[in-house]
mmCIF file of C-alpha atoms (C1' of nucleotides) in Angstrom:
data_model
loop_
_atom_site.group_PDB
_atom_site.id
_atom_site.type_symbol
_atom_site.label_atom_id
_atom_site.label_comp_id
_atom_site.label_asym_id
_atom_site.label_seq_id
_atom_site.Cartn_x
_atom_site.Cartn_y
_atom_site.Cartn_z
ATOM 1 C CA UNK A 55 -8.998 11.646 -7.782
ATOM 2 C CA UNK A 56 -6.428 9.839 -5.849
ATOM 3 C CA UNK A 57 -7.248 10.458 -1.936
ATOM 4 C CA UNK A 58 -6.199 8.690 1.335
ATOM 5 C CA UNK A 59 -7.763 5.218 -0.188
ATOM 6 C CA UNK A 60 -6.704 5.259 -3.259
ATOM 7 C CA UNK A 61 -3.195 6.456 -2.628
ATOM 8 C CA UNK A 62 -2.859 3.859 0.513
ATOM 9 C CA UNK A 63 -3.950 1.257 -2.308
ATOM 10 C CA UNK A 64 -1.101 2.155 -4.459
ATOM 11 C CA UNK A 65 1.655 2.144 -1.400
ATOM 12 C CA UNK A 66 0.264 -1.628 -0.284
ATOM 13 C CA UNK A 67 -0.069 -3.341 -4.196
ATOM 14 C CA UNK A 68 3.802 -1.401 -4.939
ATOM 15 C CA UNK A 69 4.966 -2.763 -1.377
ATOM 16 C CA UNK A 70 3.804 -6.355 -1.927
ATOM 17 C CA UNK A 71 4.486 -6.502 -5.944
ATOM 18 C CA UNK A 72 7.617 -7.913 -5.778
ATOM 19 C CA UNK A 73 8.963 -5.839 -8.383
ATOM 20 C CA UNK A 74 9.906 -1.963 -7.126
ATOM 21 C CA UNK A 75 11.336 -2.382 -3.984
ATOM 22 C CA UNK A 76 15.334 -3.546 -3.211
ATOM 23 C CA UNK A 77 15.896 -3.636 -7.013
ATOM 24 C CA UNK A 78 18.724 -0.873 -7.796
ATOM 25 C CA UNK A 79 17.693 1.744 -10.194
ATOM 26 C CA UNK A 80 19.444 1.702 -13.752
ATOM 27 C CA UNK A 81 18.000 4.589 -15.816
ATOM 28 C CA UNK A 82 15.229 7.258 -14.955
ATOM 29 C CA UNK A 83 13.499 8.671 -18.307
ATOM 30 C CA UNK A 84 12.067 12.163 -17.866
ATOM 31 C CA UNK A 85 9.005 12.903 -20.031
ATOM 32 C CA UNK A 86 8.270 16.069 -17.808
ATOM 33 C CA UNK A 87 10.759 17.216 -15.788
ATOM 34 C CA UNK A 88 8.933 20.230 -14.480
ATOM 35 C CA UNK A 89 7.135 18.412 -12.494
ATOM 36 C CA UNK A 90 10.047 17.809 -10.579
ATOM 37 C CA UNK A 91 10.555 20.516 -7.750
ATOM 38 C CA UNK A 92 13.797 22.433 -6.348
ATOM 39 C CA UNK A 93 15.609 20.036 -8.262
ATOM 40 C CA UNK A 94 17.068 19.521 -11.836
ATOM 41 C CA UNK A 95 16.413 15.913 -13.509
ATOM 42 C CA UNK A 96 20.599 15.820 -13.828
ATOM 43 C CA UNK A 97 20.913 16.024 -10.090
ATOM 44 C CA UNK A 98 18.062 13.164 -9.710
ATOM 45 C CA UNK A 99 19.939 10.877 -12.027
ATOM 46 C CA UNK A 100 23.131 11.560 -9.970
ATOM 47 C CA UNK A 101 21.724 11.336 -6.745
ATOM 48 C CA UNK A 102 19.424 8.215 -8.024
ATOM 49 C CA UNK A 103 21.518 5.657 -10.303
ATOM 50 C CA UNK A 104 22.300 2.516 -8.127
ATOM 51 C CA UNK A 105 20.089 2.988 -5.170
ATOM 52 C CA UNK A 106 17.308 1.032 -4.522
ATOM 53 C CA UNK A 107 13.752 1.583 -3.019
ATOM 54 C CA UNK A 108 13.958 0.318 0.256
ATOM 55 C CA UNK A 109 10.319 1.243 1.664
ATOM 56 C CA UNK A 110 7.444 2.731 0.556
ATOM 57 C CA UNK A 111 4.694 4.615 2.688
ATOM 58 C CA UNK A 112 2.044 6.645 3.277
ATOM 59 C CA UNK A 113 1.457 10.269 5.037
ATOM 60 C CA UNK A 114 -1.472 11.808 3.921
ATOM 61 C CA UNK A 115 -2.312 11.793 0.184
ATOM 62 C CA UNK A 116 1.577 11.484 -0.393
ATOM 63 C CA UNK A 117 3.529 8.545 -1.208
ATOM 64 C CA UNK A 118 7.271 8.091 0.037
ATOM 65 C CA UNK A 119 9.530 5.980 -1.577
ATOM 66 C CA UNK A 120 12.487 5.638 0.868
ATOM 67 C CA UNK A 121 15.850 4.818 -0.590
ATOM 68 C CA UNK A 122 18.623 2.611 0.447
ATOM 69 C CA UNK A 123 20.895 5.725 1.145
ATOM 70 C CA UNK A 124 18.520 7.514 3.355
ATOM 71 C CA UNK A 125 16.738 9.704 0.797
ATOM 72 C CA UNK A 126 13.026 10.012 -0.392
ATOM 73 C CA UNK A 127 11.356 10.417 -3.068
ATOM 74 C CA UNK A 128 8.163 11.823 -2.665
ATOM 75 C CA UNK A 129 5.551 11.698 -5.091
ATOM 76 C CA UNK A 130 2.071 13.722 -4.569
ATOM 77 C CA UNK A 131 -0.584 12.261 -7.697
ATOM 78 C CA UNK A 132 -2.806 15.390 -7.488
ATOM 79 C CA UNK A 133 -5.625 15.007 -9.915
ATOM 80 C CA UNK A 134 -4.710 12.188 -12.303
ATOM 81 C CA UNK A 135 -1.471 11.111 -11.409
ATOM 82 C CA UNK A 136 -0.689 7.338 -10.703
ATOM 83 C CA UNK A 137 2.011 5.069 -10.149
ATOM 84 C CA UNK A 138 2.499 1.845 -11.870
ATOM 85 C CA UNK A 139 4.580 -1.292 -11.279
ATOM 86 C CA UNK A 140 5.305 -2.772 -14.593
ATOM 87 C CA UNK A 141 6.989 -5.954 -15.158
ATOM 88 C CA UNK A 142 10.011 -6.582 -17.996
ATOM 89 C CA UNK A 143 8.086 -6.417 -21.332
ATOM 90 C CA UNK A 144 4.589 -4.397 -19.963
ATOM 91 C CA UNK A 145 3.560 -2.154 -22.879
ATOM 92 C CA UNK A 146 4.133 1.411 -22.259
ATOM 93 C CA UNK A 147 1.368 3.388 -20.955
ATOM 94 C CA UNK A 148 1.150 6.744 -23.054
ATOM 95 C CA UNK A 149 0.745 9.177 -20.381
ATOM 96 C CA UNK A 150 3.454 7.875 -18.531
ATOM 97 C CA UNK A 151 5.928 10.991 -17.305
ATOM 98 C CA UNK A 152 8.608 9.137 -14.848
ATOM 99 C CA UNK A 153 10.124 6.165 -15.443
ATOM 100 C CA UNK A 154 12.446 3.991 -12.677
ATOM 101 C CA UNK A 155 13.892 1.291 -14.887
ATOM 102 C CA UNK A 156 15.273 -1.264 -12.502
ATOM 103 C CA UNK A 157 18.258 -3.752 -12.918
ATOM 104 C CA UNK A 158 15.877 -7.084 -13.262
ATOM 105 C CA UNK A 159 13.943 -4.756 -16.247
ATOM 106 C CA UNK A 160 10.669 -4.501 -14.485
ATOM 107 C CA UNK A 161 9.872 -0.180 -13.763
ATOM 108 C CA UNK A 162 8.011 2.291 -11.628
ATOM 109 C CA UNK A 163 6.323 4.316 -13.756
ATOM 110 C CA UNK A 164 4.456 7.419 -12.855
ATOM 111 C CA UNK A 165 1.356 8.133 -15.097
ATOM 112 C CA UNK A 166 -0.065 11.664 -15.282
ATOM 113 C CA UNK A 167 -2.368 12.577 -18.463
ATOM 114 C CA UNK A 168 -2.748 16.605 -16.846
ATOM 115 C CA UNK A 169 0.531 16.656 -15.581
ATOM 116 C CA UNK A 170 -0.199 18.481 -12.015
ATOM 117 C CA UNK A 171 1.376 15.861 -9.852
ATOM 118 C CA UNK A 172 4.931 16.579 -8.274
ATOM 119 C CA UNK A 173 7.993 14.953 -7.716
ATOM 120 C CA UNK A 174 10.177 15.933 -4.802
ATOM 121 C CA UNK A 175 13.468 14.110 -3.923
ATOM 122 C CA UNK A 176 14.828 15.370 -0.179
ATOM 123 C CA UNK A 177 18.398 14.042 1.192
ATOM 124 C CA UNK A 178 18.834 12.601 4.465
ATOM 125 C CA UNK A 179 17.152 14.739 6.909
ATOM 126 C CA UNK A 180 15.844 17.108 4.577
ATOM 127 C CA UNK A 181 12.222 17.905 5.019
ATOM 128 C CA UNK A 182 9.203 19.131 3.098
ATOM 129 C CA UNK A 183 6.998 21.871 4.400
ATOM 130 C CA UNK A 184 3.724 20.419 3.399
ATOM 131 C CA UNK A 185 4.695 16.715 5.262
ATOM 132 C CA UNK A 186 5.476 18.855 8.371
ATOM 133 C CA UNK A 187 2.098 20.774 8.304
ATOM 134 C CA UNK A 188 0.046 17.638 7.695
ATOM 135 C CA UNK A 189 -2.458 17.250 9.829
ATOM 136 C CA UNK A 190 -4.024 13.906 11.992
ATOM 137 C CA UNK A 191 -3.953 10.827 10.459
ATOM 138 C CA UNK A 192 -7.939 9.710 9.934
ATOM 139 C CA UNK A 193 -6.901 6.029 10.725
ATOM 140 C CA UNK A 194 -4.305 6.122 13.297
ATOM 141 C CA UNK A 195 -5.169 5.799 17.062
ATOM 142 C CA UNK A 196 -4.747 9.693 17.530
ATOM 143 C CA UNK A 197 -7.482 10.514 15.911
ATOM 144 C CA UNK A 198 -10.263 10.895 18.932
ATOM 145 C CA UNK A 199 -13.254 12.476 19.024
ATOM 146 C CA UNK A 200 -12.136 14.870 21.759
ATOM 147 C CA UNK A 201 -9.280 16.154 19.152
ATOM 148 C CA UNK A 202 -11.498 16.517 16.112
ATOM 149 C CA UNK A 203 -14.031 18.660 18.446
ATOM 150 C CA UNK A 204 -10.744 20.758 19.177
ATOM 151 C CA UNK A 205 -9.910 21.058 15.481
ATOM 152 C CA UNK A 206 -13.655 22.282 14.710
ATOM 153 C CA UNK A 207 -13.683 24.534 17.514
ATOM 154 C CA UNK A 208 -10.559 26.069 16.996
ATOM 155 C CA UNK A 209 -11.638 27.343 13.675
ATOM 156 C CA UNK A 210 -14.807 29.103 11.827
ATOM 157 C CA UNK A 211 -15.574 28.008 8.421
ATOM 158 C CA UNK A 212 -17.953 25.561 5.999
ATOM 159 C CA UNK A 213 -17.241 21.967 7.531
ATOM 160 C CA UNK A 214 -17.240 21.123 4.176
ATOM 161 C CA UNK A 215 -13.878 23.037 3.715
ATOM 162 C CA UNK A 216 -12.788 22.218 6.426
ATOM 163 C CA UNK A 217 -12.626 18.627 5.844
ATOM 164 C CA UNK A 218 -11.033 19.304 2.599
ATOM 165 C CA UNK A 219 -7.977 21.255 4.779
ATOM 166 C CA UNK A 220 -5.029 18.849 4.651
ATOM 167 C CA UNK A 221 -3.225 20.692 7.946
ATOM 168 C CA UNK A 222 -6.390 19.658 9.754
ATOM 169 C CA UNK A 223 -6.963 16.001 8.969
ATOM 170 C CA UNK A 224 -5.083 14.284 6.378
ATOM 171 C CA UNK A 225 -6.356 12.546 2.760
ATOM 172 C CA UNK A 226 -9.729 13.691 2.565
ATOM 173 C CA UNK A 227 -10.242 14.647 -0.599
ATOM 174 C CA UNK A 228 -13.783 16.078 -2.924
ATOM 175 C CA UNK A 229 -15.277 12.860 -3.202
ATOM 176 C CA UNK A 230 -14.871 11.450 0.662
ATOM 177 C CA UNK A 231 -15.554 14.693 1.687
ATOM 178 C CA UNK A 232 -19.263 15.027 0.401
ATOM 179 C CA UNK A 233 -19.962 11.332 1.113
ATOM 180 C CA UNK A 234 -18.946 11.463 4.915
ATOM 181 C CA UNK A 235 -21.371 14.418 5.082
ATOM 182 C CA UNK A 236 -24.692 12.485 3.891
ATOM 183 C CA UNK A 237 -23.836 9.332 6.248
ATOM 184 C CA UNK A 238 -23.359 12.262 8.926
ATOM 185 C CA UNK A 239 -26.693 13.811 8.153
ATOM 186 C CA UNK A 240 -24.534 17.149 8.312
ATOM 187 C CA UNK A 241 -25.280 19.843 5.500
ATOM 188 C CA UNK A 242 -21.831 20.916 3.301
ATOM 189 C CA UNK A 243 -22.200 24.838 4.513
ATOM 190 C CA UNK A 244 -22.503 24.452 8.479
ATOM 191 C CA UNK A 245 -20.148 26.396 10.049
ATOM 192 C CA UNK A 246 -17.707 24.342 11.884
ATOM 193 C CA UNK A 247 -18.710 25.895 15.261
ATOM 194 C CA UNK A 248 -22.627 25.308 14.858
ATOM 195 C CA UNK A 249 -21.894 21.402 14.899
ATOM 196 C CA UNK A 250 -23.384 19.661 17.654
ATOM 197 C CA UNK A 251 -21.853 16.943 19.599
ATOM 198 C CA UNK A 252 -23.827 14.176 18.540
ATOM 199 C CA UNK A 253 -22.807 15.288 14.946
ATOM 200 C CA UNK A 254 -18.921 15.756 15.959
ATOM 201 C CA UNK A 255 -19.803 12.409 17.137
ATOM 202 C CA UNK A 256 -20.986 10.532 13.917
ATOM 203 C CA UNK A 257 -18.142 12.418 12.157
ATOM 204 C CA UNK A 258 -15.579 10.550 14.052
ATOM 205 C CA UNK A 259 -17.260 7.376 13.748
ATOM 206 C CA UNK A 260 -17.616 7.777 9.529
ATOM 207 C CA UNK A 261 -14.603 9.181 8.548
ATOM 208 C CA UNK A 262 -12.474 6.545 9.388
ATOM 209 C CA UNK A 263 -15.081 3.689 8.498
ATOM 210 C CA UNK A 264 -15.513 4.840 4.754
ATOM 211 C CA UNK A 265 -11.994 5.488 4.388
ATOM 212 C CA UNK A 266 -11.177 1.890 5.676
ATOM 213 C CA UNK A 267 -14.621 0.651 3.272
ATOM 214 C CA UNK A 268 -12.808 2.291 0.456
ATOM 215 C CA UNK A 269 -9.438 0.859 1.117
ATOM 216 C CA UNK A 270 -10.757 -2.435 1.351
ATOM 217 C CA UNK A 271 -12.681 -2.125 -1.976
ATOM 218 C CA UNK A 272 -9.223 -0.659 -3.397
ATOM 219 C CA UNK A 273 -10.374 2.689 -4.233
ATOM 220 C CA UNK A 274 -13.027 4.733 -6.055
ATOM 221 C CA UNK A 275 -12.560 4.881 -9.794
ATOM 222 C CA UNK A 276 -14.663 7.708 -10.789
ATOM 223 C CA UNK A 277 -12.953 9.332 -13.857
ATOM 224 C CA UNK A 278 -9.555 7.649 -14.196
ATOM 225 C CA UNK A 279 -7.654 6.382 -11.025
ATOM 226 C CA UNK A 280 -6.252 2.885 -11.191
ATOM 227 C CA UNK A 281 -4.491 1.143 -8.713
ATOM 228 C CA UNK A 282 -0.579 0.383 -9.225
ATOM 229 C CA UNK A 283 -1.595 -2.986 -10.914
ATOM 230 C CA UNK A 284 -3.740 -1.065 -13.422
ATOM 231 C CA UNK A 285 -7.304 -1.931 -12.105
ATOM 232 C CA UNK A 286 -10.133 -0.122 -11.691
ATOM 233 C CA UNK A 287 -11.662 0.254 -7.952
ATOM 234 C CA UNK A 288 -14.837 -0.247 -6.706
ATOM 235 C CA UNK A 289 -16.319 1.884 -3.882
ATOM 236 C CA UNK A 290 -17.909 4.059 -7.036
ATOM 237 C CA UNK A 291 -20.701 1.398 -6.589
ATOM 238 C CA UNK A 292 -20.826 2.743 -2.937
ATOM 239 C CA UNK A 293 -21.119 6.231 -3.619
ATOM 240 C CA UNK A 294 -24.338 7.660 -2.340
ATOM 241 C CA UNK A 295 -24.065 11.506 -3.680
ATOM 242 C CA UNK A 296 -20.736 12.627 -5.128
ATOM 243 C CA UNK A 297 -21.471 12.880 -8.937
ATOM 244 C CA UNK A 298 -25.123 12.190 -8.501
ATOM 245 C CA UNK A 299 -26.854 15.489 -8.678
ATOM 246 C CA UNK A 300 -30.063 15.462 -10.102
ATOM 247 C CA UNK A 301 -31.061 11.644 -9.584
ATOM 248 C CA UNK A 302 -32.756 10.387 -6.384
ATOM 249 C CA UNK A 303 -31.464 9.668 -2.519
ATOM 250 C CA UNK A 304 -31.125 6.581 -2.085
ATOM 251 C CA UNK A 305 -32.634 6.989 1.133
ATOM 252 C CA UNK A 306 -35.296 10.009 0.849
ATOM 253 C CA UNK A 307 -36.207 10.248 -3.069
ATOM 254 C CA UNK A 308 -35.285 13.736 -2.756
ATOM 255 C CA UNK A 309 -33.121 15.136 -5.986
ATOM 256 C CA UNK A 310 -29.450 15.160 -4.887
ATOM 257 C CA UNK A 311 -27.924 18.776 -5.126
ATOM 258 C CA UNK A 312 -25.185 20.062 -6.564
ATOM 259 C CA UNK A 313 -23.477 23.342 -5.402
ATOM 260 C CA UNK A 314 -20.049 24.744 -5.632
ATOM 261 C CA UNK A 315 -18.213 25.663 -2.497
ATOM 262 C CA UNK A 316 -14.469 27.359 -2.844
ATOM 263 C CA UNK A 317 -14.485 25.998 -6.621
ATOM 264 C CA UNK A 318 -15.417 22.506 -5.634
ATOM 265 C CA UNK A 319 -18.559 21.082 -6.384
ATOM 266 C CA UNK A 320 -20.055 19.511 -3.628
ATOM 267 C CA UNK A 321 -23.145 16.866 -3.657
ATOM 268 C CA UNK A 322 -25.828 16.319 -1.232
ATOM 269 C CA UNK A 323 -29.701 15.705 0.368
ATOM 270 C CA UNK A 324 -31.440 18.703 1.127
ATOM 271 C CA UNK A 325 -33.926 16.699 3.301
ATOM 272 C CA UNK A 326 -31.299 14.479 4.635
ATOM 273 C CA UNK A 327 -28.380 17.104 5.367
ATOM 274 C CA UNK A 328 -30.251 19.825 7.563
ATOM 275 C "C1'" DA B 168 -2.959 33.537 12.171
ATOM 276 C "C1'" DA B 169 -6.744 32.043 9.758
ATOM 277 C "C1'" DT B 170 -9.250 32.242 5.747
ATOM 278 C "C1'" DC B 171 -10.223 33.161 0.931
ATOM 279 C "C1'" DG B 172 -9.601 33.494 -4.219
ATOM 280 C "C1'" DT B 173 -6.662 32.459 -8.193
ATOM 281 C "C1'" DT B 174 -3.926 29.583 -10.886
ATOM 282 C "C1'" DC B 175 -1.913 25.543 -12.966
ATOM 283 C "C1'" DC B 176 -2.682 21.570 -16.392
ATOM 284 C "C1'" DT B 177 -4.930 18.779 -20.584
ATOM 285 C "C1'" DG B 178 -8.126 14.962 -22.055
ATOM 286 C "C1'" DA B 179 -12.953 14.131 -22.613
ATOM 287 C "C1'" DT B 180 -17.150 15.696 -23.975
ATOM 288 C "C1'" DA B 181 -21.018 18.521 -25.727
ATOM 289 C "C1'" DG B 182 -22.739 21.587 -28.948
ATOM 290 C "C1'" DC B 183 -22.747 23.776 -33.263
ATOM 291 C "C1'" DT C 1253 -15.719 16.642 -39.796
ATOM 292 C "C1'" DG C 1254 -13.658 19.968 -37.219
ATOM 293 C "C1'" DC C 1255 -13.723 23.543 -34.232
ATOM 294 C "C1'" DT C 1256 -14.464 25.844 -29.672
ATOM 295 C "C1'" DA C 1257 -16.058 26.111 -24.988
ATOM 296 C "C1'" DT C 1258 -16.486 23.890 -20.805
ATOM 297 C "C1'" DC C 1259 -15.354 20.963 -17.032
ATOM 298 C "C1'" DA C 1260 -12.692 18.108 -13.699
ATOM 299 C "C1'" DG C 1261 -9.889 19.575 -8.583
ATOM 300 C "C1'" DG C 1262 -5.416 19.352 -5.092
ATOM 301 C "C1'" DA C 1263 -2.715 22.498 -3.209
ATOM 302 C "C1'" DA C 1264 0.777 26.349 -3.661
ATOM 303 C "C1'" DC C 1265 0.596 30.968 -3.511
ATOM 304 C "C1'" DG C 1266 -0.606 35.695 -2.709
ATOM 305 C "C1'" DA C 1267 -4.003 38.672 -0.755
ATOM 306 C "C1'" DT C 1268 -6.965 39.987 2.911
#
DNA sequence: AATCGTTCCTGATAGC
DNA sequence: TGCTATCAGGAACGAT
């Protein structure tokens, strides 16, 4: 599942590639255009042909390609969705949906085999409710301890859920989720407001440092992400419970659990994780 | 207003 | 071999 590392891996390879960005657009091919929201693919050809991806960034687990007019695309990669840059001649992927054929023949392509990612393009100005209601930035500077304590006091719920809530912190996702909780020591069901400061402590020391681990090992490939050059991550190899339920803590010996919280499974120690 | 449950979507896999 | 059931989960949405 594409989270904050593995979608900030895709934004800096498609930034750096050469290929996507300043580089008009000369066809789009639409394999799915439901996917594409508020807006019919006609209009996105209209409003697309000729302009060029300018920048691309970052908010959350959203990408935004900005174009040379002042519009954005913004593309959200949900479960399997990823975004390729393919040079003139690359083979083409089967389960790609989206295609941005540029005017030097190399393409963005956006790969989704269970077609639940969405496509929004927004004019100049125009915004998107869920970008608005995103929530702190994990990596950037505001993120303090003193404002995370306010987030978890100002609400009464599993902390697991919590960290899952996208208007609270942004691009946590199921997998960083349970492994922040075992380096925390902090069992999936406490109740936001039972946390102790110590542990509101050692949560704003790990969430940032595995999401910067994971960006620096380019992602965790679990089932089938892959970065925008078509590689495989590898902070799977760093995983200490997510997807390990029934074999042993790496740390205790104790079985790893599985349980399912708000139809997500969620992994953990039972000695480690009071 | 905050929280909770349901739904979408399809390839991979297990079991018969 | 071929069929069916099950599972994966982010977030919009409606209900509470």
């Amino acid at each position: 599942m594409p989270e904050l590392p593995e979608v900030e891996t895709i934004v800096r390879q498609i930034r750096k590639c050469g290929l996507i960005l300043n580089n008009p657009i000369v066809k789009i091919d639409f394999f799915r255009p439901q996917r594409w929201l508020g807006i019919e693919p006609e209009e996105v050809t209209v409003r697309l042909l000729g302009r060029q991806f300018v920048d691309i960034s970052r908010r959350g687990k959203y990408i935004i390609l900005k174009l040379d007019d002042g519009a954005r695309l913004v593309v959200h990669l949900r479960m399997t969705g990823k975004l390729f840059c393919s040079a003139k001649g690359d083979a083409l992927n089967q389960f790609s949906r989206e295609i941005f054929h540029l005017k030097d023949g190399s393409s963005l392509q956006f790969n989704d085999p269970r077609t639940l990612g969405k496509l929004y393009l927004l004019q100049p100005g125009e915004t998107l409710e869920p970008l608005e209601k995103m929530g702190v930035e994990p990596l950037a500077a505001e993120f303090t301890r003193e404002y995370l304590q306010q987030l978890l006091n100002s609400c009464d719920r599993e902390i697991k859920d919590f960290l899952l809530d996208q208007t609270k912190i942004a691009g946590i996702g199921n997998i960083y989720a349970s492994e922040v909780l075992f380096l925390c020591g902090i069992q999936p069901e406490r109740r936001t407001g039972t946390l102790t400061p110590p542990e509101v402590k050692l949560l704003h020391q790990h969430i940032p440092a595995i999401l910067q681990r994971s960006i620096d090992l380019k992602g965790t490939t679990v089932y089938d992400f892959r970065t925008a050059e078509n590689k495989k991550g590898s902070f799977q190899l760093e995983l200490k419970v997510y997807g390990r339920n029934g074999e042993k803590c790496f740390k205790c010996g104790t079985e790893i659990k599985r349980i399912v919280q708000k139809q997500r499974s969620s992994y953990f120690c039972a000695r480690c994780q009071q």
